[in-house]
Each structure stands twice: as structure tokens, then as C-alpha cells.
PDB file of C-alpha atoms in Angstrom:
ATOM      1  CA  MET A 112     -26.025  15.166  23.617  1.00  0.00           C
ATOM      2  CA  LEU A 113     -25.589  18.742  24.787  1.00  0.00           C
ATOM      3  CA  PHE A 114     -24.273  19.656  28.232  1.00  0.00           C
ATOM      4  CA  SER A 115     -27.615  21.335  29.028  1.00  0.00           C
ATOM      5  CA  GLU A 116     -29.602  18.278  27.917  1.00  0.00           C
ATOM      6  CA  ILE A 117     -27.617  16.043  30.266  1.00  0.00           C
ATOM      7  CA  LEU A 118     -28.253  18.349  33.251  1.00  0.00           C
ATOM      8  CA  ALA A 119     -31.937  18.669  32.280  1.00  0.00           C
ATOM      9  CA  GLN A 120     -32.445  14.981  33.154  1.00  0.00           C
ATOM     10  CA  ILE A 121     -31.918  15.738  36.851  1.00  0.00           C
ATOM     11  CA  THR A 122     -35.001  16.218  39.015  1.00  0.00           C
ATOM     12  CA  PRO A 123     -35.407  17.503  42.600  1.00  0.00           C
ATOM     13  CA  ALA A 124     -35.654  13.910  43.925  1.00  0.00           C
ATOM     14  CA  ALA A 125     -33.005  13.114  46.562  1.00  0.00           C
ATOM     15  CA  GLU A 126     -32.317   9.747  44.896  1.00  0.00           C
ATOM     16  CA  GLN A 127     -32.728   9.116  41.184  1.00  0.00           C
ATOM     17  CA  THR A 128     -31.218   7.383  38.173  1.00  0.00           C
ATOM     18  CA  ILE A 129     -30.053   9.202  35.050  1.00  0.00           C
ATOM     19  CA  SER A 130     -28.389   8.185  31.790  1.00  0.00           C
ATOM     20  CA  LEU A 131     -24.851   9.378  31.033  1.00  0.00           C
ATOM     21  CA  PRO A 132     -24.147   9.614  27.284  1.00  0.00           C
ATOM     22  CA  GLU A 133     -21.248   8.839  25.010  1.00  0.00           C
ATOM     23  CA  GLY A 134     -19.393  11.717  23.385  1.00  0.00           C
ATOM     24  CA  TRP A 135     -17.974  13.315  26.536  1.00  0.00           C
ATOM     25  CA  GLY A 136     -14.981  11.058  27.116  1.00  0.00           C
ATOM     26  CA  GLN A 137     -11.807  12.037  28.934  1.00  0.00           C
ATOM     27  CA  GLY A 138      -9.420   9.112  28.691  1.00  0.00           C
ATOM     28  CA  ARG A 139     -11.092   6.104  30.289  1.00  0.00           C
ATOM     29  CA  ALA A 140     -13.743   8.199  32.084  1.00  0.00           C
ATOM     30  CA  LEU A 141     -16.380  10.803  31.377  1.00  0.00           C
ATOM     31  CA  PHE A 142     -15.264  14.426  31.480  1.00  0.00           C
ATOM     32  CA  GLY A 143     -14.855  15.531  35.111  1.00  0.00           C
ATOM     33  CA  GLY A 144     -16.397  18.950  34.513  1.00  0.00           C
ATOM     34  CA  LEU A 145     -19.590  17.253  33.341  1.00  0.00           C
ATOM     35  CA  THR A 146     -19.810  14.845  36.283  1.00  0.00           C
ATOM     36  CA  ALA A 147     -19.063  17.678  38.736  1.00  0.00           C
ATOM     37  CA  ALA A 148     -21.827  19.748  37.128  1.00  0.00           C
ATOM     38  CA  ILE A 149     -24.244  16.814  37.488  1.00  0.00           C
ATOM     39  CA  ALA A 150     -23.439  16.601  41.194  1.00  0.00           C
ATOM     40  CA  TRP A 151     -23.877  20.368  41.611  1.00  0.00           C
ATOM     41  CA  GLN A 152     -27.224  20.379  39.768  1.00  0.00           C
ATOM     42  CA  HIS A 153     -28.487  17.590  42.011  1.00  0.00           C
ATOM     43  CA  ILE A 154     -27.250  19.374  45.154  1.00  0.00           C
ATOM     44  CA  HIS A 155     -28.690  22.710  44.060  1.00  0.00           C
ATOM     45  CA  TYR A 156     -32.222  21.323  44.100  1.00  0.00           C
ATOM     46  CA  GLY A 157     -31.786  20.787  47.847  1.00  0.00           C
ATOM     47  CA  ALA A 158     -30.471  24.300  48.564  1.00  0.00           C
ATOM     48  CA  SER A 159     -32.362  27.378  49.754  1.00  0.00           C
ATOM     49  CA  GLU A 160     -32.775  30.237  47.294  1.00  0.00           C
ATOM     50  CA  GLU A 161     -31.766  32.615  50.114  1.00  0.00           C
ATOM     51  CA  GLN A 162     -28.261  31.139  50.294  1.00  0.00           C
ATOM     52  CA  ALA A 163     -25.592  31.344  47.586  1.00  0.00           C
ATOM     53  CA  LEU A 164     -23.006  28.696  46.772  1.00  0.00           C
ATOM     54  CA  ARG A 165     -19.742  29.588  48.516  1.00  0.00           C
ATOM     55  CA  SER A 166     -17.650  26.458  48.025  1.00  0.00           C
ATOM     56  CA  PHE A 167     -17.951  23.210  46.075  1.00  0.00           C
ATOM     57  CA  THR A 168     -15.589  20.279  46.590  1.00  0.00           C
ATOM     58  CA  VAL A 169     -15.415  17.171  44.409  1.00  0.00           C
ATOM     59  CA  SER A 170     -13.517  13.930  44.915  1.00  0.00           C
ATOM     60  CA  PHE A 171     -13.172  11.909  41.723  1.00  0.00           C
ATOM     61  CA  VAL A 172     -13.263   8.491  43.389  1.00  0.00           C
ATOM     62  CA  ALA A 173     -13.307   6.273  40.278  1.00  0.00           C
ATOM     63  CA  PRO A 174     -13.806   6.674  36.523  1.00  0.00           C
ATOM     64  CA  VAL A 175     -17.415   7.536  35.685  1.00  0.00           C
ATOM     65  CA  GLN A 176     -18.658   5.588  32.663  1.00  0.00           C
ATOM     66  CA  PRO A 177     -21.429   6.209  30.107  1.00  0.00           C
ATOM     67  CA  GLY A 178     -24.671   4.453  31.023  1.00  0.00           C
ATOM     68  CA  GLU A 179     -26.943   4.499  34.051  1.00  0.00           C
ATOM     69  CA  ALA A 180     -25.865   6.278  37.218  1.00  0.00           C
ATOM     70  CA  THR A 181     -27.613   6.774  40.538  1.00  0.00           C
ATOM     71  CA  LEU A 182     -27.559  10.166  42.267  1.00  0.00           C
ATOM     72  CA  ARG A 183     -27.964  10.426  46.049  1.00  0.00           C
ATOM     73  CA  ARG A 184     -28.215  13.669  48.027  1.00  0.00           C
ATOM     74  CA  ARG A 185     -28.102  14.376  51.771  1.00  0.00           C
ATOM     75  CA  ILE A 186     -28.461  17.635  53.675  1.00  0.00           C
ATOM     76  CA  LEU A 187     -25.765  17.316  56.337  1.00  0.00           C
ATOM     77  CA  ARG A 188     -26.795  20.433  58.212  1.00  0.00           C
ATOM     78  CA  GLU A 189     -29.192  23.254  57.451  1.00  0.00           C
ATOM     79  CA  GLY A 190     -28.454  26.327  59.546  1.00  0.00           C
ATOM     80  CA  LYS A 191     -29.711  29.880  59.589  1.00  0.00           C
ATOM     81  CA  ASN A 192     -26.593  31.135  57.798  1.00  0.00           C
ATOM     82  CA  VAL A 193     -24.900  28.098  56.242  1.00  0.00           C
ATOM     83  CA  THR A 194     -26.129  24.819  54.750  1.00  0.00           C
ATOM     84  CA  GLN A 195     -23.923  21.842  53.885  1.00  0.00           C
ATOM     85  CA  ILE A 196     -25.162  19.366  51.273  1.00  0.00           C
ATOM     86  CA  ALA A 197     -23.462  16.170  50.075  1.00  0.00           C
ATOM     87  CA  ALA A 198     -24.075  14.164  46.908  1.00  0.00           C
ATOM     88  CA  GLU A 199     -22.742  10.982  45.376  1.00  0.00           C
ATOM     89  CA  ILE A 200     -22.753   9.466  41.919  1.00  0.00           C
ATOM     90  CA  ILE A 201     -22.974   5.673  42.095  1.00  0.00           C
ATOM     91  CA  GLN A 202     -22.390   3.064  39.399  1.00  0.00           C
ATOM     92  CA  GLY A 203     -22.410  -0.683  39.971  1.00  0.00           C
ATOM     93  CA  ASP A 204     -22.961  -0.225  43.732  1.00  0.00           C
ATOM     94  CA  ASN A 205     -19.735   1.793  43.944  1.00  0.00           C
ATOM     95  CA  VAL A 206     -19.350   5.501  44.669  1.00  0.00           C
ATOM     96  CA  VAL A 207     -17.537   7.014  41.679  1.00  0.00           C
ATOM     97  CA  LEU A 208     -17.846  10.695  42.649  1.00  0.00           C
ATOM     98  CA  SER A 209     -18.445  12.426  45.975  1.00  0.00           C
ATOM     99  CA  ALA A 210     -19.260  16.127  46.309  1.00  0.00           C
ATOM    100  CA  LEU A 211     -19.835  18.602  49.141  1.00  0.00           C
ATOM    101  CA  ALA A 212     -21.389  22.024  48.681  1.00  0.00           C
ATOM    102  CA  SER A 213     -21.448  24.855  51.208  1.00  0.00           C
ATOM    103  CA  TYR A 214     -24.163  27.478  50.794  1.00  0.00           C
ATOM    104  CA  GLY A 215     -24.286  30.652  52.845  1.00  0.00           C
ATOM    105  CA  CYS A 216     -26.352  33.806  53.104  1.00  0.00           C
ATOM    106  CA  THR A 217     -24.921  37.313  52.949  1.00  0.00           C
ATOM    107  CA  ARG A 218     -24.613  39.077  56.305  1.00  0.00           C
ATOM    108  CA  GLU A 219     -22.961  42.158  57.764  1.00  0.00           C
ATOM    109  CA  SER A 220     -19.315  41.876  58.785  1.00  0.00           C
ATOM    110  CA  ALA A 221     -16.576  44.132  60.125  1.00  0.00           C
ATOM    111  CA  VAL A 222     -14.122  42.363  57.804  1.00  0.00           C
ATOM    112  CA  THR A 223     -14.041  43.628  54.228  1.00  0.00           C
ATOM    113  CA  VAL A 224     -11.179  42.757  51.868  1.00  0.00           C
ATOM    114  CA  THR A 225     -12.450  43.072  48.317  1.00  0.00           C
ATOM    115  CA  ASP A 226      -9.314  43.775  46.271  1.00  0.00           C
ATOM    116  CA  THR A 227      -9.256  40.751  43.978  1.00  0.00           C
ATOM    117  CA  PRO A 228      -6.488  39.445  41.675  1.00  0.00           C
ATOM    118  CA  VAL A 229      -6.492  41.372  38.416  1.00  0.00           C
ATOM    119  CA  ALA A 230      -6.674  39.546  35.105  1.00  0.00           C
ATOM    120  CA  HIS A 231      -3.506  40.015  33.048  1.00  0.00           C
ATOM    121  CA  VAL A 232      -4.486  37.561  30.336  1.00  0.00           C
ATOM    122  CA  PRO A 233      -3.182  38.468  26.852  1.00  0.00           C
ATOM    123  CA  PRO A 234      -5.894  39.020  24.223  1.00  0.00           C
ATOM    124  CA  ARG A 235      -7.429  35.867  22.846  1.00  0.00           C
ATOM    125  CA  GLU A 236      -6.554  36.970  19.291  1.00  0.00           C
ATOM    126  CA  GLN A 237      -2.962  36.161  20.271  1.00  0.00           C
ATOM    127  CA  GLY A 238      -3.890  32.698  21.530  1.00  0.00           C
ATOM    128  CA  LEU A 239      -3.466  29.183  20.229  1.00  0.00           C
ATOM    129  CA  PRO A 240      -6.603  27.029  19.862  1.00  0.00           C
ATOM    130  CA  PHE A 241      -6.753  23.400  20.867  1.00  0.00           C
ATOM    131  CA  PRO A 242      -6.899  21.490  17.580  1.00  0.00           C
ATOM    132  CA  LYS A 243     -10.258  19.813  16.992  1.00  0.00           C
ATOM    133  CA  ILE A 244      -8.784  16.487  15.935  1.00  0.00           C
ATOM    134  CA  ALA A 245      -9.493  12.881  16.862  1.00  0.00           C
ATOM    135  CA  LEU A 246      -6.428  12.695  19.121  1.00  0.00           C
ATOM    136  CA  MET A 247      -7.921  15.292  21.481  1.00  0.00           C
ATOM    137  CA  PRO A 248     -10.268  14.095  24.269  1.00  0.00           C
ATOM    138  CA  GLU A 249     -13.885  13.953  23.121  1.00  0.00           C
ATOM    139  CA  PHE A 250     -15.117  16.598  25.528  1.00  0.00           C
ATOM    140  CA  THR A 251     -12.754  19.290  24.176  1.00  0.00           C
ATOM    141  CA  HIS A 252     -14.768  19.464  20.954  1.00  0.00           C
ATOM    142  CA  HIS A 253     -17.593  21.139  22.911  1.00  0.00           C
ATOM    143  CA  PHE A 254     -15.382  24.114  23.836  1.00  0.00           C
ATOM    144  CA  ASP A 255     -13.384  26.886  22.217  1.00  0.00           C
ATOM    145  CA  TYR A 256      -9.981  27.718  23.702  1.00  0.00           C
ATOM    146  CA  ALA A 257      -7.370  30.408  23.181  1.00  0.00           C
ATOM    147  CA  VAL A 258      -4.157  29.575  25.068  1.00  0.00           C
ATOM    148  CA  THR A 259      -2.375  32.870  25.798  1.00  0.00           C
ATOM    149  CA  VAL A 260      -0.528  31.971  29.029  1.00  0.00           C
ATOM    150  CA  GLY A 261       2.109  29.221  29.068  1.00  0.00           C
ATOM    151  CA  GLY A 262       2.046  26.672  26.255  1.00  0.00           C
ATOM    152  CA  LEU A 263      -0.039  23.888  24.804  1.00  0.00           C
ATOM    153  CA  PRO A 264      -0.023  20.494  26.573  1.00  0.00           C
ATOM    154  CA  PHE A 265       2.905  18.165  25.847  1.00  0.00           C
ATOM    155  CA  THR A 266       5.115  20.882  24.354  1.00  0.00           C
ATOM    156  CA  GLY A 267       7.779  20.923  27.092  1.00  0.00           C
ATOM    157  CA  ASN A 268       6.841  24.445  28.205  1.00  0.00           C
ATOM    158  CA  LYS A 269       8.099  24.857  31.804  1.00  0.00           C
ATOM    159  CA  SER A 270       5.999  27.869  32.776  1.00  0.00           C
ATOM    160  CA  ARG A 271       4.273  27.611  36.170  1.00  0.00           C
ATOM    161  CA  GLU A 272       1.236  29.359  34.676  1.00  0.00           C
ATOM    162  CA  PHE A 273      -1.201  28.046  32.088  1.00  0.00           C
ATOM    163  CA  GLY A 274      -4.433  29.473  30.721  1.00  0.00           C
ATOM    164  CA  GLY A 275      -6.159  31.907  28.445  1.00  0.00           C
ATOM    165  CA  TRP A 276      -9.728  32.143  27.206  1.00  0.00           C
ATOM    166  CA  MET A 277     -12.586  29.618  27.078  1.00  0.00           C
ATOM    167  CA  ARG A 278     -16.233  29.313  26.092  1.00  0.00           C
ATOM    168  CA  PHE A 279     -18.852  26.739  25.121  1.00  0.00           C
ATOM    169  CA  CYS A 280     -19.084  26.431  21.360  1.00  0.00           C
ATOM    170  CA  THR A 281     -22.272  24.319  21.379  1.00  0.00           C
ATOM    171  CA  GLU A 282     -24.390  26.118  24.004  1.00  0.00           C
ATOM    172  CA  SER A 283     -26.019  29.546  24.218  1.00  0.00           C
ATOM    173  CA  ASN A 284     -27.901  29.777  27.512  1.00  0.00           C
ATOM    174  CA  PRO A 285     -27.862  31.954  30.644  1.00  0.00           C
ATOM    175  CA  MET A 286     -24.784  31.170  32.712  1.00  0.00           C
ATOM    176  CA  THR A 287     -25.100  28.818  35.689  1.00  0.00           C
ATOM    177  CA  ILE A 288     -22.672  27.272  38.171  1.00  0.00           C
ATOM    178  CA  GLY A 289     -23.032  24.031  36.215  1.00  0.00           C
ATOM    179  CA  TYR A 290     -21.813  25.632  32.998  1.00  0.00           C
ATOM    180  CA  LEU A 291     -18.951  27.323  34.857  1.00  0.00           C
ATOM    181  CA  LEU A 292     -17.836  23.989  36.337  1.00  0.00           C
ATOM    182  CA  GLY A 293     -17.718  22.574  32.829  1.00  0.00           C
ATOM    183  CA  LEU A 294     -15.673  25.507  31.539  1.00  0.00           C
ATOM    184  CA  VAL A 295     -13.137  25.512  34.360  1.00  0.00           C
ATOM    185  CA  ASP A 296     -12.466  21.785  34.247  1.00  0.00           C
ATOM    186  CA  ALA A 297     -12.294  21.868  30.455  1.00  0.00           C
ATOM    187  CA  TRP A 298      -8.721  23.107  30.886  1.00  0.00           C
ATOM    188  CA  PRO A 299      -6.140  20.318  31.095  1.00  0.00           C
ATOM    189  CA  PRO A 300      -4.073  20.198  34.304  1.00  0.00           C
ATOM    190  CA  ALA A 301      -1.433  22.945  34.351  1.00  0.00           C
ATOM    191  CA  LEU A 302       1.250  20.249  34.602  1.00  0.00           C
ATOM    192  CA  LEU A 303       0.674  18.934  31.072  1.00  0.00           C
ATOM    193  CA  PRO A 304       2.572  21.653  29.170  1.00  0.00           C
ATOM    194  CA  HIS A 305       5.681  20.551  31.137  1.00  0.00           C
ATOM    195  CA  LEU A 306       5.594  17.155  29.415  1.00  0.00           C
ATOM    196  CA  SER A 307       7.164  16.650  26.011  1.00  0.00           C
ATOM    197  CA  GLN A 308       4.960  13.711  25.047  1.00  0.00           C
ATOM    198  CA  PRO A 309       1.382  12.614  25.879  1.00  0.00           C
ATOM    199  CA  ALA A 310       0.795  10.964  29.270  1.00  0.00           C
ATOM    200  CA  PRO A 311      -2.345  10.341  31.336  1.00  0.00           C
ATOM    201  CA  ALA A 312      -3.338  12.878  33.981  1.00  0.00           C
ATOM    202  CA  SER A 313      -6.515  13.605  35.908  1.00  0.00           C
ATOM    203  CA  SER A 314      -7.938  15.577  38.812  1.00  0.00           C
ATOM    204  CA  LEU A 315      -8.004  13.768  42.139  1.00  0.00           C
ATOM    205  CA  THR A 316      -9.773  16.452  44.164  1.00  0.00           C
ATOM    206  CA  TRP A 317     -11.181  19.821  43.168  1.00  0.00           C
ATOM    207  CA  THR A 318     -12.466  22.711  45.249  1.00  0.00           C
ATOM    208  CA  ILE A 319     -13.931  25.801  43.625  1.00  0.00           C
ATOM    209  CA  GLU A 320     -14.964  28.884  45.601  1.00  0.00           C
ATOM    210  CA  PHE A 321     -17.264  31.740  44.648  1.00  0.00           C
ATOM    211  CA  PRO A 322     -16.545  35.172  46.167  1.00  0.00           C
ATOM    212  CA  GLU A 323     -19.838  36.584  44.862  1.00  0.00           C
ATOM    213  CA  PRO A 324     -23.036  35.055  43.463  1.00  0.00           C
ATOM    214  CA  LEU A 325     -22.621  34.288  39.778  1.00  0.00           C
ATOM    215  CA  ASN A 326     -23.926  36.909  37.354  1.00  0.00           C
ATOM    216  CA  THR A 327     -26.580  34.994  35.428  1.00  0.00           C
ATOM    217  CA  GLN A 328     -26.877  37.799  32.872  1.00  0.00           C
ATOM    218  CA  ARG A 329     -23.777  36.299  31.268  1.00  0.00           C
ATOM    219  CA  GLN A 330     -24.117  33.597  28.615  1.00  0.00           C
ATOM    220  CA  SER A 331     -22.518  30.174  28.413  1.00  0.00           C
ATOM    221  CA  ASN A 332     -20.966  31.047  25.038  1.00  0.00           C
ATOM    222  CA  ASP A 333     -19.425  34.293  26.322  1.00  0.00           C
ATOM    223  CA  TRP A 334     -15.651  34.282  26.635  1.00  0.00           C
ATOM    224  CA  TRP A 335     -14.184  33.691  30.118  1.00  0.00           C
ATOM    225  CA  GLN A 336     -10.597  34.102  31.330  1.00  0.00           C
ATOM    226  CA  TYR A 337      -8.648  31.408  33.194  1.00  0.00           C
ATOM    227  CA  VAL A 338      -5.128  31.218  34.603  1.00  0.00           C
ATOM    228  CA  ALA A 339      -3.806  28.276  36.667  1.00  0.00           C
ATOM    229  CA  HIS A 340      -0.614  28.380  38.734  1.00  0.00           C
ATOM    230  CA  ILE A 341       1.424  25.350  39.806  1.00  0.00           C
ATOM    231  CA  ASP A 342       2.155  25.647  43.538  1.00  0.00           C
ATOM    232  CA  TYR A 343       4.070  22.358  43.743  1.00  0.00           C
ATOM    233  CA  ALA A 344       4.497  19.231  41.629  1.00  0.00           C
ATOM    234  CA  ALA A 345       6.533  16.082  42.310  1.00  0.00           C
ATOM    235  CA  HIS A 346       6.230  12.299  42.717  1.00  0.00           C
ATOM    236  CA  GLY A 347       3.329  12.038  40.258  1.00  0.00           C
ATOM    237  CA  TYR A 348       1.113  14.675  41.901  1.00  0.00           C
ATOM    238  CA  GLY A 349       0.593  18.371  41.347  1.00  0.00           C
ATOM    239  CA  HIS A 350      -1.063  21.082  43.431  1.00  0.00           C
ATOM    240  CA  THR A 351      -2.489  24.034  41.542  1.00  0.00           C
ATOM    241  CA  HIS A 352      -4.747  27.010  42.026  1.00  0.00           C
ATOM    242  CA  ALA A 353      -6.527  29.086  39.390  1.00  0.00           C
ATOM    243  CA  HIS A 354      -8.509  32.283  39.026  1.00  0.00           C
ATOM    244  CA  ILE A 355     -11.457  32.676  36.692  1.00  0.00           C
ATOM    245  CA  TRP A 356     -12.656  36.052  35.427  1.00  0.00           C
ATOM    246  CA  ASP A 357     -15.467  37.068  33.107  1.00  0.00           C
ATOM    247  CA  GLU A 358     -14.707  38.893  29.857  1.00  0.00           C
ATOM    248  CA  ALA A 359     -14.741  42.256  31.661  1.00  0.00           C
ATOM    249  CA  GLY A 360     -12.121  41.067  34.164  1.00  0.00           C
ATOM    250  CA  GLU A 361     -14.401  40.563  37.173  1.00  0.00           C
ATOM    251  CA  LEU A 362     -13.262  37.678  39.383  1.00  0.00           C
ATOM    252  CA  VAL A 363     -15.947  34.972  39.457  1.00  0.00           C
ATOM    253  CA  ALA A 364     -14.224  31.944  41.033  1.00  0.00           C
ATOM    254  CA  ILE A 365     -11.093  30.560  42.681  1.00  0.00           C
ATOM    255  CA  SER A 366     -10.216  26.963  41.853  1.00  0.00           C
ATOM    256  CA  ARG A 367      -7.847  24.559  43.655  1.00  0.00           C
ATOM    257  CA  GLN A 368      -6.906  21.085  42.420  1.00  0.00           C
ATOM    258  CA  THR A 369      -4.811  18.077  43.325  1.00  0.00           C
ATOM    259  CA  VAL A 370      -3.787  16.381  40.114  1.00  0.00           C
ATOM    260  CA  THR A 371      -2.282  12.985  39.317  1.00  0.00           C
ATOM    261  CA  VAL A 372       0.091  12.665  36.359  1.00  0.00           C
ATOM    262  CA  PHE A 373       1.692   9.512  34.917  1.00  0.00           C
ATOM    263  CA  GLY A 374       4.581  11.029  33.060  1.00  0.00           C
TER     264      GLY A 374
END
């Protein structure tokens, strides 16, 4: 089942039940980028068209499993300038994912700082792909990668940076926040190249911020640039931030994650 087909199940209803398919596994759970995109799509139906998404925060409470899931949405506050909307994914009467989105309108301000981090990502022709083999998580087969910063997971590479190029290989649709969430989270945690053998790891919390409204003229199968930086890692947890640029080098998002690692 395609990423777009999964999101297409979601309706504007504040509470609803959808079916989560097989084929998008990530260890013992469904791929976090997919479940985050489901939460965003549900939230977005409750947002005003006059306000753009500024920040989206996800807490991965428990492993999300294939099968039926209930979506619940609440508008926490709807103001003239900013609206806060919460959503939950529920399975078996338990919350398995909680999300909070902050939407805000553009307004005049005396503060303007628009110099953004520049992409210095080596060309993707120099990159290493993730092998499309059975040992790789299921969800990775829906994406193309070119690792040009740092090293592949589990290779003992001690760089604090990790990234390269990414795109959907099974979708060709106008870009949305949902697709971007899938792309960004398709990258393994930046801690994994430090390990010399496979070990479980997953995102605990994830916040992604959008300096400008997303350019929907882009396509989901366009190439996008991603570089994550490890700020601190110890005691089984890592704290990272990442920048995401389009193919032309325009900054589109800033991502921050707390990661758990069992190795």
C-alpha cells in the first residue's frame, strides 16, 4: 500500500478509525514517519487555510502496529494569529502516538533574521545507497538514499554528522508536509553509524519546524537534502538536530529528535 493511499483514508472527522497496513515495518513497530504523517494529515483537516504549519511535535508513546487504529483530534486553542491542535493515535484503548501542531499566520515584525544554514551536501553521485535487501527495515524499500555525509549505519563511523540525499521511489505527487515527514524520518538516527554492529534504536520525541510554508510545486520524488548533527549522546539516549533543504538548497525544515539506542 502506497504512502499516499494510507493518508487518503483519513477524513475531516475529529474521531475516526483507519486501517494501518503491513509492509511499512520498522523493527517491532510501523515506520514513525508514516505514523507522524497520519497524525499531521488528521490535524491538518482541523486547521485554517489562512495559517501555515510552524511546528509539529510527536511523542512516540508505544509501538504502532498494523491493523485498526483510532484517530482523535482536539483544537486546544484557536486564536487570531496562532492555533494549537492535538491528535492521538489509539490502539487497544492505549495512546500509541501523541502529536501537537502549531499553526500561525504571517504578520509584520521588526525582527527579520533570514540568513539560513547553507547546504554543503556532497553530490548524490558520490553517495552510497542503502541496500534494498531483506535485512533492511521494510519501510526503507519505499525510498531512495544517497549517503554523502558520515557513513552507513553500523559501520563504526564516528562522525557527528550524517546525511545526504533522499526521495520517494514509489510516489510521484505534489509535495505535502505529510510526504516531507516521511522523508525526514526515513533517515536512521544519526547515532547508528557509530555502532559497529546492528542494535535497536528509535525516536522518542520529534519536533520539526517550518521557517516558510512548503513549496507545493515540488514533487515527492524530487531529491531532497538532509544533514543531522549529534549534539550529545550518552547513557542510551541521543539528542540531534537536522536541516532539510530542497534540491536547489533552499532550507525547508529544521528537525530535532531525542533518540533511544540499545547498543
